[in-house]
Amino acid sequence: MAEDSKSDRVKFVYNAQFPASTAVVLNYLINNDVFTSRQGRQRAMDAIAAFYRPLAEEERGEMSEEQVQAVAGVCVEQLVKQIDTLCDRYQLPNPITGRPGSSAISGDRLESILESGFQTIADAIRGSGLSLDSPLPSPTDLEQGVVMDGSELGDIDDYEIDIPEDVC
């Protein structure tokens, strides 16, 4: 039985020698003050999986096309977060948005934000008694502004205004 469970495992050993960039990266992941060496090894595997997992799952053939596509979507989100982190940290233009230090908003997220905004506007219109059939105010109405009777400001005598002597 131990043989069966052992055969279900994949052993991955990699030796890298300085000054190769792979050695620099692996050394950082294993020996740093931010996370443990075990966490570093996991981050390395997560980074590899973020790119190659959909391809591996497709090749393996045990997932449907829709499942592989869903896995690929999650992986793309992980990769985009990594891109955002690097762009923010090193002030690089984001290849997705073209702006430095800005995170991309997915199409679904943007659609949700816009839908929420439009719903808020529609609710405000409904609450104001206006309808979409109501005529818009004419430009001359807008130019005249709001009629004020002075009570909006309170009594000017209620305020003390200190003006320095050297200003006058």
Tab-separated table of C-alpha atoms in Angstrom:
chain	number	residue	atom	x	y	z
A	1	MET	CA	0.000	0.000	0.000
A	2	ALA	CA	2.858	2.374	0.746
A	3	GLU	CA	4.139	1.732	-2.769
A	4	ASP	CA	0.858	2.957	-4.303
A	5	SER	CA	0.829	6.231	-2.363
A	6	LYS	CA	4.508	6.728	-3.174
A	7	SER	CA	3.842	6.278	-6.899
A	8	ASP	CA	1.164	9.007	-6.746
A	9	ARG	CA	3.784	11.578	-5.777
A	10	VAL	CA	5.989	13.720	-7.959
A	11	LYS	CA	9.406	14.525	-6.609
A	12	PHE	CA	10.942	17.737	-7.821
A	13	VAL	CA	14.524	18.595	-6.935
A	14	TYR	CA	16.323	21.495	-8.521
A	15	ASN	CA	19.882	22.646	-7.973
A	16	ALA	CA	20.873	26.114	-9.080
A	17	GLN	CA	24.281	27.706	-8.931
A	18	PHE	CA	25.084	31.391	-8.476
A	19	PRO	CA	25.190	33.755	-10.320
A	20	ALA	CA	22.280	32.238	-12.293
A	21	SER	CA	19.037	34.180	-11.837
A	22	THR	CA	17.293	30.957	-10.813
A	23	ALA	CA	19.725	30.600	-7.894
A	24	VAL	CA	19.110	34.226	-6.866
A	25	VAL	CA	15.339	33.721	-6.883
A	26	LEU	CA	15.411	30.377	-5.082
A	27	ASN	CA	17.794	31.749	-2.463
A	28	TYR	CA	15.444	34.694	-1.889
A	29	LEU	CA	12.452	32.372	-1.511
A	30	ILE	CA	14.212	30.052	0.918
A	31	ASN	CA	16.305	32.542	2.919
A	32	ASN	CA	14.526	35.808	3.675
A	33	ASP	CA	13.055	37.666	6.631
A	34	VAL	CA	9.540	37.941	5.221
A	35	PHE	CA	8.433	34.286	5.206
A	36	THR	CA	9.719	30.828	6.093
A	37	SER	CA	11.630	28.613	3.678
A	38	ARG	CA	8.602	26.309	3.499
A	39	GLN	CA	6.398	29.274	2.550
A	40	GLY	CA	9.031	30.322	0.025
A	41	ARG	CA	8.984	26.908	-1.626
A	42	GLN	CA	5.180	27.076	-1.725
A	43	ARG	CA	5.315	30.506	-3.356
A	44	ALA	CA	7.656	29.129	-5.999
A	45	MET	CA	5.233	26.293	-6.732
A	46	ASP	CA	2.272	28.717	-6.763
A	47	ALA	CA	4.065	30.917	-9.302
A	48	ILE	CA	4.835	27.947	-11.538
A	49	ALA	CA	1.273	26.636	-11.251
A	50	ALA	CA	-0.224	30.066	-12.015
A	51	PHE	CA	1.256	29.873	-15.482
A	52	TYR	CA	1.384	26.166	-16.294
A	53	ARG	CA	-1.606	24.631	-14.514
A	54	PRO	CA	-4.213	25.252	-17.244
A	55	LEU	CA	-1.831	23.847	-19.851
A	56	ALA	CA	-1.084	20.811	-17.679
A	57	GLU	CA	-4.779	20.193	-16.930
A	58	GLU	CA	-5.630	20.431	-20.620
A	59	GLU	CA	-2.862	17.963	-21.493
A	60	ARG	CA	-3.896	15.600	-18.697
A	61	GLY	CA	-7.419	15.471	-20.126
A	62	GLU	CA	-9.353	14.790	-16.921
A	63	MET	CA	-11.152	18.166	-16.838
A	64	SER	CA	-13.814	19.450	-19.169
A	65	GLU	CA	-13.030	22.408	-21.404
A	66	GLU	CA	-15.138	24.632	-19.127
A	67	GLN	CA	-13.225	23.461	-16.037
A	68	VAL	CA	-9.871	24.125	-17.673
A	69	GLN	CA	-11.132	27.556	-18.729
A	70	ALA	CA	-12.198	28.285	-15.124
A	71	VAL	CA	-8.759	27.212	-13.855
A	72	ALA	CA	-7.138	29.436	-16.480
A	73	GLY	CA	-9.271	32.385	-15.306
A	74	VAL	CA	-8.110	31.950	-11.706
A	75	CYS	CA	-4.517	31.657	-12.877
A	76	VAL	CA	-4.776	34.822	-14.953
A	77	GLU	CA	-6.091	36.688	-11.882
A	78	GLN	CA	-3.100	35.447	-9.875
A	79	LEU	CA	-0.669	36.529	-12.586
A	80	VAL	CA	-2.319	39.950	-12.928
A	81	LYS	CA	-1.951	40.477	-9.164
A	82	GLN	CA	1.752	39.679	-9.476
A	83	ILE	CA	2.080	42.112	-12.389
A	84	ASP	CA	0.306	44.808	-10.353
A	85	THR	CA	2.625	44.179	-7.393
A	86	LEU	CA	5.755	44.529	-9.523
A	87	CYS	CA	4.449	47.607	-11.353
A	88	ASP	CA	3.492	49.298	-8.085
A	89	ARG	CA	6.746	48.449	-6.341
A	90	TYR	CA	9.060	49.445	-9.189
A	91	GLN	CA	6.916	52.226	-10.695
A	92	LEU	CA	6.641	50.499	-14.054
A	93	PRO	CA	3.930	51.093	-16.606
A	94	ASN	CA	1.321	48.394	-16.238
A	95	PRO	CA	1.150	46.443	-19.524
A	96	ILE	CA	-2.558	45.903	-18.967
A	97	THR	CA	-3.631	49.447	-18.127
A	98	GLY	CA	-0.619	51.355	-19.456
A	99	ARG	CA	-0.424	53.388	-16.254
A	100	PRO	CA	2.234	53.074	-13.572
A	101	GLY	CA	1.140	51.698	-10.246
A	102	SER	CA	-2.470	51.105	-11.207
A	103	SER	CA	-4.339	47.873	-10.880
A	104	ALA	CA	-6.386	46.608	-13.736
A	105	ILE	CA	-10.108	46.216	-13.285
A	106	SER	CA	-11.554	43.131	-14.877
A	107	GLY	CA	-14.345	43.549	-17.392
A	108	ASP	CA	-16.811	41.872	-15.029
A	109	ARG	CA	-15.764	44.138	-12.140
A	110	LEU	CA	-16.019	47.265	-14.313
A	111	GLU	CA	-19.457	46.179	-15.513
A	112	SER	CA	-20.549	45.683	-11.893
A	113	ILE	CA	-19.256	49.133	-10.866
A	114	LEU	CA	-21.018	50.820	-13.791
A	115	GLU	CA	-24.254	48.918	-13.189
A	116	SER	CA	-24.231	49.978	-9.542
A	117	GLY	CA	-23.597	53.605	-10.519
A	118	PHE	CA	-26.393	53.637	-13.071
A	119	GLN	CA	-28.759	52.036	-10.547
A	120	THR	CA	-27.904	54.765	-8.021
A	121	ILE	CA	-28.628	57.453	-10.619
A	122	ALA	CA	-31.919	55.779	-11.577
A	123	ASP	CA	-32.946	55.548	-7.904
A	124	ALA	CA	-32.114	59.237	-7.392
A	125	ILE	CA	-34.218	60.198	-10.426
A	126	ARG	CA	-37.138	58.099	-9.178
A	127	GLY	CA	-36.857	59.622	-5.692
A	128	SER	CA	-36.839	63.170	-7.048
A	129	GLY	CA	-40.198	62.777	-8.749
A	130	LEU	CA	-38.647	63.166	-12.171
A	131	SER	CA	-39.117	60.580	-14.831
A	132	LEU	CA	-37.145	59.796	-17.914
A	133	ASP	CA	-40.032	61.385	-19.846
A	134	SER	CA	-39.699	64.685	-17.934
A	135	PRO	CA	-38.295	67.501	-20.045
A	136	LEU	CA	-34.790	68.602	-19.191
A	137	PRO	CA	-34.360	72.148	-17.922
A	138	SER	CA	-33.474	74.619	-20.645
A	139	PRO	CA	-29.954	76.080	-20.691
A	140	THR	CA	-31.370	79.482	-19.710
A	141	ASP	CA	-32.996	77.956	-16.612
A	142	LEU	CA	-29.651	76.502	-15.616
A	143	GLU	CA	-27.830	79.795	-16.186
A	144	GLN	CA	-30.178	81.648	-13.852
A	145	GLY	CA	-29.255	79.306	-11.021
A	146	VAL	CA	-31.062	78.947	-7.742
A	147	VAL	CA	-33.083	81.813	-6.313
A	148	MET	CA	-31.893	82.629	-2.803
A	149	ASP	CA	-33.594	84.895	-0.303
A	150	GLY	CA	-30.538	85.338	1.907
A	151	SER	CA	-31.695	83.076	4.725
A	152	GLU	CA	-29.423	80.275	3.467
A	153	LEU	CA	-26.358	82.135	4.694
A	154	GLY	CA	-27.696	83.222	8.060
A	155	ASP	CA	-27.310	86.713	9.383
A	156	ILE	CA	-23.963	88.181	8.386
A	157	ASP	CA	-23.875	90.099	11.670
A	158	ASP	CA	-23.570	86.753	13.498
A	159	TYR	CA	-20.015	86.281	12.237
A	160	GLU	CA	-16.932	88.083	13.433
A	161	ILE	CA	-14.383	88.588	10.739
A	162	ASP	CA	-10.831	89.414	11.795
A	163	ILE	CA	-8.966	91.291	9.112
A	164	PRO	CA	-5.308	91.956	9.847
A	165	GLU	CA	-4.484	95.672	9.820
A	166	ASP	CA	-1.672	95.313	7.299
A	167	VAL	CA	-4.088	93.892	4.664
A	168	CYS	CA	-6.190	97.087	4.407
